[in-house]
Coordinates of N, CA and C in Angstrom, one line a residue:
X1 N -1.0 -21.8 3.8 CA -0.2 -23.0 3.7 C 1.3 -22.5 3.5
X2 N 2.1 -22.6 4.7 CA 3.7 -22.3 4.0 C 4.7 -23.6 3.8
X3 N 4.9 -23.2 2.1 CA 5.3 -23.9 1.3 C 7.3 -23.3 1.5
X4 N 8.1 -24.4 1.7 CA 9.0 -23.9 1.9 C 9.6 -24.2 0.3
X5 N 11.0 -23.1 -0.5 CA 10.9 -23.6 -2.1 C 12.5 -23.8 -1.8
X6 N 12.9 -25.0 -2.5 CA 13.9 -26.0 -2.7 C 15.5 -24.4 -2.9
X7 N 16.4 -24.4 -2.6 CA 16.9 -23.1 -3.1 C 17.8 -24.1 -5.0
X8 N 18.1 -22.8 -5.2 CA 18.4 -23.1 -6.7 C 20.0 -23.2 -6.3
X9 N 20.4 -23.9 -7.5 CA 22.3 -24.2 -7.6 C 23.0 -22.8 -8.0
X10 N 23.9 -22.3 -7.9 CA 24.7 -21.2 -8.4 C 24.4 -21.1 -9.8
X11 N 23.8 -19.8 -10.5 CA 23.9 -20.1 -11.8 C 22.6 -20.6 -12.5
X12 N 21.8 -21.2 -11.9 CA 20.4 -21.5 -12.4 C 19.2 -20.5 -12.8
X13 N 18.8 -21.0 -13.9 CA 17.5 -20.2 -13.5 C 16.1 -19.8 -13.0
X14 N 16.2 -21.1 -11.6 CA 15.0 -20.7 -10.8 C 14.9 -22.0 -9.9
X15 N 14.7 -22.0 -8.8 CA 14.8 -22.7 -7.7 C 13.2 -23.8 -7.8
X16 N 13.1 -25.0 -7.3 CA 11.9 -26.0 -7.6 C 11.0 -25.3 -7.1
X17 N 9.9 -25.6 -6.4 CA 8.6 -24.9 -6.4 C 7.1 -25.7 -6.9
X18 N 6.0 -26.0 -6.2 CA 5.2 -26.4 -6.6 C 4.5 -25.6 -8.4
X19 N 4.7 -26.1 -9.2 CA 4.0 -26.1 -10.4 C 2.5 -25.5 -10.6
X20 N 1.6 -25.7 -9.5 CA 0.7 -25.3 -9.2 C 0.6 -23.6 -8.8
X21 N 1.4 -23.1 -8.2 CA 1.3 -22.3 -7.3 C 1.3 -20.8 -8.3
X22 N 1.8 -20.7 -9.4 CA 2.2 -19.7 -10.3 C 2.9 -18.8 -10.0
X23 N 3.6 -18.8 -8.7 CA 4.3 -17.8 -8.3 C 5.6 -17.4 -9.0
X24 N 6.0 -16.3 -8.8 CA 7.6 -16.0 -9.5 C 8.8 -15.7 -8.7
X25 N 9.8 -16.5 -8.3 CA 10.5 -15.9 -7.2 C 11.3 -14.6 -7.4
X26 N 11.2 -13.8 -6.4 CA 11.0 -12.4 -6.8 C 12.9 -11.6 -6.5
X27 N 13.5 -12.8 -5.4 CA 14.6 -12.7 -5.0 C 15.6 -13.8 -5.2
X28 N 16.8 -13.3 -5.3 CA 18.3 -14.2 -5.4 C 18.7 -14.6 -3.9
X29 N 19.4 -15.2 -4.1 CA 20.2 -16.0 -2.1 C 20.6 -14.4 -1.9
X30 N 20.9 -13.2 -2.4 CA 21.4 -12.5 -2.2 C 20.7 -11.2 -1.3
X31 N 19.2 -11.8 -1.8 CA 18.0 -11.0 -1.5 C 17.8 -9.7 -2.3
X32 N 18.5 -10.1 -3.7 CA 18.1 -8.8 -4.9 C 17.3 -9.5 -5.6
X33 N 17.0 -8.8 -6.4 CA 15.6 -8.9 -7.2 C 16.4 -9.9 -8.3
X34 N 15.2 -10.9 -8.5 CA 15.7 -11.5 -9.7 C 15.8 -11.2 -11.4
X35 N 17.0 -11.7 -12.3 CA 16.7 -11.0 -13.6 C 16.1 -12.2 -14.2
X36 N 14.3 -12.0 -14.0 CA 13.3 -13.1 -14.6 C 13.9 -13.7 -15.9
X37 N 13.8 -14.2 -16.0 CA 13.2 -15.4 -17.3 C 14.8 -15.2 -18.3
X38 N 15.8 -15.2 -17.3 CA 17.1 -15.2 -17.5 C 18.2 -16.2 -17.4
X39 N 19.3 -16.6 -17.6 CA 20.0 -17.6 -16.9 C 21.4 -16.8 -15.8
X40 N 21.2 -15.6 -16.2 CA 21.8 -14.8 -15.3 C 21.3 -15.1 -13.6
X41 N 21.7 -15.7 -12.8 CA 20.8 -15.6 -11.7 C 21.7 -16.5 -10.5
X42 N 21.6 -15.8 -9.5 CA 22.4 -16.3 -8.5 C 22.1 -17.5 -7.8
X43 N 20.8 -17.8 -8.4 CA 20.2 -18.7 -7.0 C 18.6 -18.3 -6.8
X44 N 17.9 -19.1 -6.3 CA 16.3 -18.6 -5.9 C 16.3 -18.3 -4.4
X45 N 15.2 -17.7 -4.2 CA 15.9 -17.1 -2.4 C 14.7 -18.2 -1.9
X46 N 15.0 -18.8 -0.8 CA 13.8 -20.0 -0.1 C 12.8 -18.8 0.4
X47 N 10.6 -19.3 0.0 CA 10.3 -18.2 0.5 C 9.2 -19.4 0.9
X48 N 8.2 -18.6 1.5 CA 6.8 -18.7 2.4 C 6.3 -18.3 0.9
X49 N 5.0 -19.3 0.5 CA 3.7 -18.7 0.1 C 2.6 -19.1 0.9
X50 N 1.7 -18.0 0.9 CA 0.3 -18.4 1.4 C -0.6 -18.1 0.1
X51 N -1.5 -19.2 0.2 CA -2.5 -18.5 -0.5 C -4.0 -17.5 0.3
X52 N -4.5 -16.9 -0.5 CA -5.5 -16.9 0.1 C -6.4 -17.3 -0.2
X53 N -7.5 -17.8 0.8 CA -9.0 -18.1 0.1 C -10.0 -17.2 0.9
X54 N -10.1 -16.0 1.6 CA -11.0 -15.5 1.4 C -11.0 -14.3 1.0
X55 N -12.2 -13.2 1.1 CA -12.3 -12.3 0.6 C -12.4 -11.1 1.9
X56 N -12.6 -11.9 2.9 CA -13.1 -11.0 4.2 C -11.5 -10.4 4.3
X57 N -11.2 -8.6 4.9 CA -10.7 -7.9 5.2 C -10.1 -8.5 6.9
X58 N -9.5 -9.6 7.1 CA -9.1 -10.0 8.3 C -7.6 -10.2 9.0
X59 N -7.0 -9.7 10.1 CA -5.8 -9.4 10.5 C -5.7 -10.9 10.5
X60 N -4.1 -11.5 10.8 CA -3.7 -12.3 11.5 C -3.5 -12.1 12.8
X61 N -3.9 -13.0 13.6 CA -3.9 -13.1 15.2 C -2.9 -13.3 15.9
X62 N -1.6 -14.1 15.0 CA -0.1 -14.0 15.7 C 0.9 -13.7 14.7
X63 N 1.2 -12.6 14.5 CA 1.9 -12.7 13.4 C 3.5 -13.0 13.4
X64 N 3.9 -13.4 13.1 CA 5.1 -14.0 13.4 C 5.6 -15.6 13.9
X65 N 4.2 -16.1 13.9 CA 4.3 -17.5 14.5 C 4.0 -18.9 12.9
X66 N 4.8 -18.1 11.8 CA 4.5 -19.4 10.7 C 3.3 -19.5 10.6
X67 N 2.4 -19.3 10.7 CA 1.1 -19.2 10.2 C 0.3 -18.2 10.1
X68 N -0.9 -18.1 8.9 CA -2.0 -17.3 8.9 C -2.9 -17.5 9.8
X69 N -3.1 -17.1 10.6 CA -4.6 -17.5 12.0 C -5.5 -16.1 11.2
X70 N -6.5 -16.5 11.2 CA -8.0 -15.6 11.1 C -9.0 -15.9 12.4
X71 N -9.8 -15.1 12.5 CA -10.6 -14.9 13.6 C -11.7 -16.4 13.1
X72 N -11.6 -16.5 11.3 CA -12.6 -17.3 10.7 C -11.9 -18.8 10.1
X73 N -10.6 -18.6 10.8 CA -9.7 -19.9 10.4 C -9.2 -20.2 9.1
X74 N -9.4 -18.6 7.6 CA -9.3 -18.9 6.3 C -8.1 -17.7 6.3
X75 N -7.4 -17.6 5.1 CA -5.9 -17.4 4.8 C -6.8 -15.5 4.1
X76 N -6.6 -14.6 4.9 CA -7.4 -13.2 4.2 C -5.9 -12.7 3.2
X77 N -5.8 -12.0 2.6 CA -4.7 -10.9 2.4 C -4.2 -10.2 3.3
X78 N -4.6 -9.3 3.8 CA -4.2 -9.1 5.3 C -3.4 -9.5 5.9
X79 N -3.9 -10.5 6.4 CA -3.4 -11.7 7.4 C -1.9 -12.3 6.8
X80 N -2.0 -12.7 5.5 CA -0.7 -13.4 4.9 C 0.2 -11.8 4.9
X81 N -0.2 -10.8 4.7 CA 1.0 -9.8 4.6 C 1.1 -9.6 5.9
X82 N 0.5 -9.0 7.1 CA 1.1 -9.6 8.0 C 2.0 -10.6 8.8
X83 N 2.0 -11.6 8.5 CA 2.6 -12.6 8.8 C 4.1 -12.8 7.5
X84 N 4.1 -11.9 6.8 CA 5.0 -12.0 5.8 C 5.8 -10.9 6.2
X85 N 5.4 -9.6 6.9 CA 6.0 -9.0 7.6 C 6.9 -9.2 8.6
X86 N 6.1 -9.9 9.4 CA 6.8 -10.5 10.6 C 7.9 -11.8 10.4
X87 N 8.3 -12.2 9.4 CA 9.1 -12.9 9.2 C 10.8 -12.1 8.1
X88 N 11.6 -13.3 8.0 CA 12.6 -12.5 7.5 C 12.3 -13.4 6.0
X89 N 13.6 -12.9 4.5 CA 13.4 -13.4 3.4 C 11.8 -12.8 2.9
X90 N 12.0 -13.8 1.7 CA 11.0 -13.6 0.8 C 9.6 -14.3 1.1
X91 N 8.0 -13.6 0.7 CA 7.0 -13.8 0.7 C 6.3 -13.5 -0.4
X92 N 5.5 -15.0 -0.7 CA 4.9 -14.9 -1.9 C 3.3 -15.1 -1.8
X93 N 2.3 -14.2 -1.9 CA 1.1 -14.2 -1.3 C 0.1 -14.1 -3.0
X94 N -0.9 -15.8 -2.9 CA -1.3 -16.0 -4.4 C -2.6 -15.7 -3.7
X95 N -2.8 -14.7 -4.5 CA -5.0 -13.9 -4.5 C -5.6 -14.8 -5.6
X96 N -6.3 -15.6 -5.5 CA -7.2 -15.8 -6.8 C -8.4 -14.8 -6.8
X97 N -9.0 -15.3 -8.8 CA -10.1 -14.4 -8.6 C -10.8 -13.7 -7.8
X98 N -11.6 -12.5 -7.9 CA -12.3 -12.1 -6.8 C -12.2 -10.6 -6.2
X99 N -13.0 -10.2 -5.6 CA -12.8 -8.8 -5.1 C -12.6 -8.9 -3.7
X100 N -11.9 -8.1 -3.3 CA -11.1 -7.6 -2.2 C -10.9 -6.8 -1.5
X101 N -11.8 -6.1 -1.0 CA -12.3 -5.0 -0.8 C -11.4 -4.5 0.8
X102 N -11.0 -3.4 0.9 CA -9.6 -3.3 1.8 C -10.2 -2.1 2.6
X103 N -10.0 -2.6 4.0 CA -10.9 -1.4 5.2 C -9.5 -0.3 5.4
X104 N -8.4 -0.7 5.5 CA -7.6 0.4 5.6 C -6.1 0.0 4.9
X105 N -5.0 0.7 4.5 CA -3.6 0.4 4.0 C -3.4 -0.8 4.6
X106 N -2.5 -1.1 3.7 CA -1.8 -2.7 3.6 C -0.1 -1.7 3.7
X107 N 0.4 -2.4 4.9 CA 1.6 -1.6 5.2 C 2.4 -2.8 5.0
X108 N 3.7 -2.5 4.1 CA 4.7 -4.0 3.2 C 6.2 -3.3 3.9
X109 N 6.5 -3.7 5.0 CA 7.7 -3.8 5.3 C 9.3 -5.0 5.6
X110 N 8.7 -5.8 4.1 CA 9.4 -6.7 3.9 C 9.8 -7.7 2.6
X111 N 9.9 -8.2 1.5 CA 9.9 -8.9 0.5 C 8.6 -9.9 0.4
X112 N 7.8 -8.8 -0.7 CA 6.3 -9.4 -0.5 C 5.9 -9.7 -2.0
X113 N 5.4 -11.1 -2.8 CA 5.1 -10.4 -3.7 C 3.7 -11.0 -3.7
X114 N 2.7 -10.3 -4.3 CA 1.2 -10.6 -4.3 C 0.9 -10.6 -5.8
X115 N 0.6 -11.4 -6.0 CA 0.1 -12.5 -7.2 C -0.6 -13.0 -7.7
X116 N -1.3 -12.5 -8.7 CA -3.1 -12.2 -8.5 C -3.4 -13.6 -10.1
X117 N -4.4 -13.8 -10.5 CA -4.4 -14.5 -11.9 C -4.9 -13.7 -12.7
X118 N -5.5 -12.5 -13.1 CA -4.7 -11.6 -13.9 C -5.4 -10.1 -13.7
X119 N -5.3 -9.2 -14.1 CA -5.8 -8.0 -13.6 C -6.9 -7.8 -14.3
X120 N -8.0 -8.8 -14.7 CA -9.7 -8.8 -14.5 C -10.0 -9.1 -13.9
X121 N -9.4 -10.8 -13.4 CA -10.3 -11.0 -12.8 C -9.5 -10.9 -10.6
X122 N -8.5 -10.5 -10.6 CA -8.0 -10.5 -9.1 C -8.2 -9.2 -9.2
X123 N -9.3 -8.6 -8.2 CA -9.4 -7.1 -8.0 C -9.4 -6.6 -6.5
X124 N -8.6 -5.8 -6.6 CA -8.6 -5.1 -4.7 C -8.9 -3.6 -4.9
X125 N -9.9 -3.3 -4.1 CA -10.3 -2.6 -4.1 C -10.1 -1.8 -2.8
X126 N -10.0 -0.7 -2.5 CA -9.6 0.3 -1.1 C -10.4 0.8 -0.9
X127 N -11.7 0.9 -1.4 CA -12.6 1.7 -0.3 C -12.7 3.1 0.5
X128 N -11.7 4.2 -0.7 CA -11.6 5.1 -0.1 C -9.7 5.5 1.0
X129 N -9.2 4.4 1.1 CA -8.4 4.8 1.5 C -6.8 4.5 1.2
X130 N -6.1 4.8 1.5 CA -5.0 4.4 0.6 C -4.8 2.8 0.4
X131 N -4.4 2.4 -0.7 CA -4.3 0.5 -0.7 C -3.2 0.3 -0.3
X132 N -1.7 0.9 -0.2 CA -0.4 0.0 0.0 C 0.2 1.0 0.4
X133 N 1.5 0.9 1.7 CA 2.8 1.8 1.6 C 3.6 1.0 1.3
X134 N 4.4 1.1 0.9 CA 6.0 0.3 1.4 C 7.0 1.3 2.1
X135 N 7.3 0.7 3.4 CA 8.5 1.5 4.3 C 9.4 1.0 3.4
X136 N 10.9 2.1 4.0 CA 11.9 1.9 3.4 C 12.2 0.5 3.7
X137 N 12.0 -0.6 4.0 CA 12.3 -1.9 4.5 C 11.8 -2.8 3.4
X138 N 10.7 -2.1 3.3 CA 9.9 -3.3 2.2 C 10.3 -3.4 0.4
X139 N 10.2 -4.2 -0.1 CA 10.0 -4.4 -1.6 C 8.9 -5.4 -2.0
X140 N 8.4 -4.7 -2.4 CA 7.1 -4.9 -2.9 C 7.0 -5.5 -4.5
X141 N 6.3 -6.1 -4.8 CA 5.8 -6.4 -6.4 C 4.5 -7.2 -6.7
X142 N 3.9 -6.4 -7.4 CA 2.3 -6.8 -7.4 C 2.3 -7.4 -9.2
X143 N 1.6 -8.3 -9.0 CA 1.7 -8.9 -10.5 C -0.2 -9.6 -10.8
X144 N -0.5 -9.2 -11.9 CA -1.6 -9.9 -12.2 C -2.7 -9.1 -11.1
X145 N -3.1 -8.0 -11.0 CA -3.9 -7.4 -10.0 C -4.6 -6.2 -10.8
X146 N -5.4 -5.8 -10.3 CA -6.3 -4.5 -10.9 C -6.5 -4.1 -9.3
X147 N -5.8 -2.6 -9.4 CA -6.2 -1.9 -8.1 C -6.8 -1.1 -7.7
X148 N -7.9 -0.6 -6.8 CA -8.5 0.7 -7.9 C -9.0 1.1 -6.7
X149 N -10.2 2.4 -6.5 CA -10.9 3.1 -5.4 C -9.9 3.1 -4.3
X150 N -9.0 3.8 -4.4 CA -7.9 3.9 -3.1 C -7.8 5.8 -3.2
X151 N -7.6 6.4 -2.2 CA -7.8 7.4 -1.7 C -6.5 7.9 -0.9
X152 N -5.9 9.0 -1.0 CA -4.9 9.4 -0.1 C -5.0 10.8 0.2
X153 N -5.3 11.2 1.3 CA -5.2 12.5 1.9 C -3.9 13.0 1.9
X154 N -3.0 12.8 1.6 CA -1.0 13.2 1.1 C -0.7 12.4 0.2
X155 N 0.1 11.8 0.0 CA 0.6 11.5 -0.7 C -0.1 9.6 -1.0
X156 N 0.4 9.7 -2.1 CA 0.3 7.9 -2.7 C -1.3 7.7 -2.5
X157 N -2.1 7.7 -3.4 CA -3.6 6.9 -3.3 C -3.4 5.6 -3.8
X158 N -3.0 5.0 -4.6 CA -2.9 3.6 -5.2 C -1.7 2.5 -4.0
X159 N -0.6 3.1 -4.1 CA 0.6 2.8 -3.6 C 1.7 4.0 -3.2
X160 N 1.6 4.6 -1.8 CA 2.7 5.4 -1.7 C 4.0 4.4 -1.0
X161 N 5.1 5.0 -1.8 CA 6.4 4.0 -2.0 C 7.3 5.0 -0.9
X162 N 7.4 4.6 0.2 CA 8.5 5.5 1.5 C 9.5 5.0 1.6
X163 N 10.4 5.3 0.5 CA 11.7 4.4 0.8 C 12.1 3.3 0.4
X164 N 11.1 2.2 0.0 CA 11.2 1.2 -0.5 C 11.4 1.0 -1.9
X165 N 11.0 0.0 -2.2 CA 10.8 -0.9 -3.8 C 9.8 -1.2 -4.3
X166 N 9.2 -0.9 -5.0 CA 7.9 -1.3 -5.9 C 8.1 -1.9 -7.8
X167 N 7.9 -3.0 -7.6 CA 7.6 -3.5 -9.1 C 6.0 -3.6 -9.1
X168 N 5.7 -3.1 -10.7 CA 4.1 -3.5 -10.9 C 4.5 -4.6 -12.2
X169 N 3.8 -5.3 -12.3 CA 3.6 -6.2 -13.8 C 2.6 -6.7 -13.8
X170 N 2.0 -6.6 -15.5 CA 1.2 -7.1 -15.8 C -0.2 -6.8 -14.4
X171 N -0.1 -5.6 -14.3 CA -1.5 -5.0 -13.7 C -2.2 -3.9 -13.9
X172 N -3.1 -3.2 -13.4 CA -3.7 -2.1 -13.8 C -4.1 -1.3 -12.4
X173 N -3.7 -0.2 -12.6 CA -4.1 0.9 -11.3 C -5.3 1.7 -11.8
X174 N -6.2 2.3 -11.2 CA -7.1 2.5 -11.7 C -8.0 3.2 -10.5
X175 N -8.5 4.5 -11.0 CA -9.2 4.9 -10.4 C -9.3 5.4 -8.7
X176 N -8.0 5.7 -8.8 CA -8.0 6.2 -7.2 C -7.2 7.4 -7.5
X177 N -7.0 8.0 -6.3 CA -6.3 9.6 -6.2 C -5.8 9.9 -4.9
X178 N -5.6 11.6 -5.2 CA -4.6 11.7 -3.4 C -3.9 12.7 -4.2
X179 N -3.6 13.9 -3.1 CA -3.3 15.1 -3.0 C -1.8 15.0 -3.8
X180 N -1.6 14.1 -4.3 CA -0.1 13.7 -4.8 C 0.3 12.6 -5.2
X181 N 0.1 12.1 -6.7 CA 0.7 10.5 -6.7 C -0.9 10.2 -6.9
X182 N -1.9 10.3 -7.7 CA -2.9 9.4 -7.6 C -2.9 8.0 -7.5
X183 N -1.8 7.4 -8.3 CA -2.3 5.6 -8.4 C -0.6 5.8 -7.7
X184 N 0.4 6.2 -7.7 CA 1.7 6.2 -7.2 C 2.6 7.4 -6.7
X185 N 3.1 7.2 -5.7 CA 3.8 8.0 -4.7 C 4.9 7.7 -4.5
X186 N 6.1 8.1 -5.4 CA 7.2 7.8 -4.6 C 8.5 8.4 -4.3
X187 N 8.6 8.3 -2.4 CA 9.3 9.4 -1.8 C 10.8 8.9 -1.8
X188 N 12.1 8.6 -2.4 CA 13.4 8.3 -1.8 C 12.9 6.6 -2.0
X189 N 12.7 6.3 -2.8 CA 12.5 4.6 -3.1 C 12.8 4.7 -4.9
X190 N 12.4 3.3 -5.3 CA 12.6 2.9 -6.2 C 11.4 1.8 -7.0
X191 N 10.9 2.7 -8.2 CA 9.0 1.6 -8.9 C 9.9 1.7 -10.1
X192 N 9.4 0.4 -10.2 CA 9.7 -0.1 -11.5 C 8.1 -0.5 -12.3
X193 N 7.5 -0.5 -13.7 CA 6.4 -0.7 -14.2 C 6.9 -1.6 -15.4
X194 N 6.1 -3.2 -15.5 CA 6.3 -3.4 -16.6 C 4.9 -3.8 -17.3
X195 N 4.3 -3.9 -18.5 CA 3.5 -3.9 -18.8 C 1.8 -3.7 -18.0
X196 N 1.9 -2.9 -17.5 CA 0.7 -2.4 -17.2 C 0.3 -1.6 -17.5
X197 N -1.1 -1.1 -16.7 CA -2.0 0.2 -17.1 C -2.1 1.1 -15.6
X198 N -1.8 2.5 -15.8 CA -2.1 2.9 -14.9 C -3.5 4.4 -15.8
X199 N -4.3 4.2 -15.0 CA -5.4 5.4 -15.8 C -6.5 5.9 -15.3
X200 N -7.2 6.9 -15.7 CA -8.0 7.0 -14.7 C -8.2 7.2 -13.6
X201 N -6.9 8.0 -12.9 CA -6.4 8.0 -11.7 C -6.8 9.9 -11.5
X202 N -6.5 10.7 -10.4 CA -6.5 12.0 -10.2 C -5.5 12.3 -9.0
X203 N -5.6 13.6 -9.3 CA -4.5 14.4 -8.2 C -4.6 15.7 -8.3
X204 N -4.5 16.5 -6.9 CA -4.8 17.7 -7.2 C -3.3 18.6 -7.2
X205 N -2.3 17.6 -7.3 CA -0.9 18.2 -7.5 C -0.1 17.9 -8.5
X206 N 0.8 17.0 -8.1 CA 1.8 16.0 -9.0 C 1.7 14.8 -9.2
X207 N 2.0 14.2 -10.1 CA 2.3 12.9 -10.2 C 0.7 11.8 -10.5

């Protein structure tokens, strides 16, 4: 469902928004990162959320065209970051509960944030292979998630960061690895960590 959000006045602290949705706007009109729970703030940036309701690992079928299309007609993870790619501005993509089990990288070349309800119970799981890049294009921020069994033959098993932006909050990385960076990788970008857990993780090098 894309929800378009009201933009904020000069100087506010956060633009209208369905109540329901729990999301946090992640960007200013300016397209920088917001300083949360501040009155410092330029503005809320207008964004797309999707939710998702399922669990199946499914592409979108047109990405770019305002909507999530599934092969099964339901809103996957996948699918909404795709289609959040292919658009300009900010994307805000809500996971509820549940496992999430991921056939290959989730590649974020654009203002994504995925938003889980909290890192017990929203879990993604990789299956062996890496869970996330961010190109230099993208900024990323994962909130309320537990990420784990992700795998990287080079660099980044959890999240390798290429250039981009990574915030984590309030999540947990867990249990993946990669020749470098087990739960994080980051080449010429910029992660930021706020109250989370990263543990459990391996590497046969750095990081």
């Amino acid at each position: 469902t894309l929800v378009n959000i009201v933009r904020g006045i000069l100087g506010t602290v956060a633009a209208s928004h369905p109540a329901e949705s729990n999301a946090i706007l992640l960007s200013d009109t300016y397209g920088g990162f917001r300083n949360l729970n501040s009155t410092i703030d330029r503005g809320a940036y207008e964004a797309s959320i999707w939710r998702v309701n399922t669990s199946a690992d499914l592409p979108d079928l047109a990405p770019g065209d305002g909507q999530v299309t599934t092969s099964s007609g339901l809103v996957s993870l996948r699918a909404a970051i795709m289609e959040a790619n292919a658009r300009p501005g900010f994307s805000s993509v809500v996971v509820p509960a549940g496992d999430y089990s991921l056939t290959s990288e989730l590649l974020i070349s654009s203002t994504v944030e995925i938003q889980g309800i909290n890192a017990a119970d929203t879990y993604i799981h990789a299956n062996g292979s890496r869970a996330m890049r961010v190109s230099s294009s993208g900024r990323l921020r994962i909130a309320n998630i537990k990420l784990s069994g992700a795998a990287g033959s080079g660099v980044g098993g959890g999240v390798f960061v290429d250039g981009g932006t990574l915030v984590v909050d309030r999540s947990a990385l867990t249990g993946s690895s990669a020749a470098n960076g087990g739960a994080i990788s980051n080449l010429n970008g910029s992660v930021t960590i706020n109250n989370s857990s990263l543990y459990a993780n391996s590497t046969a090098g750095s990081g």
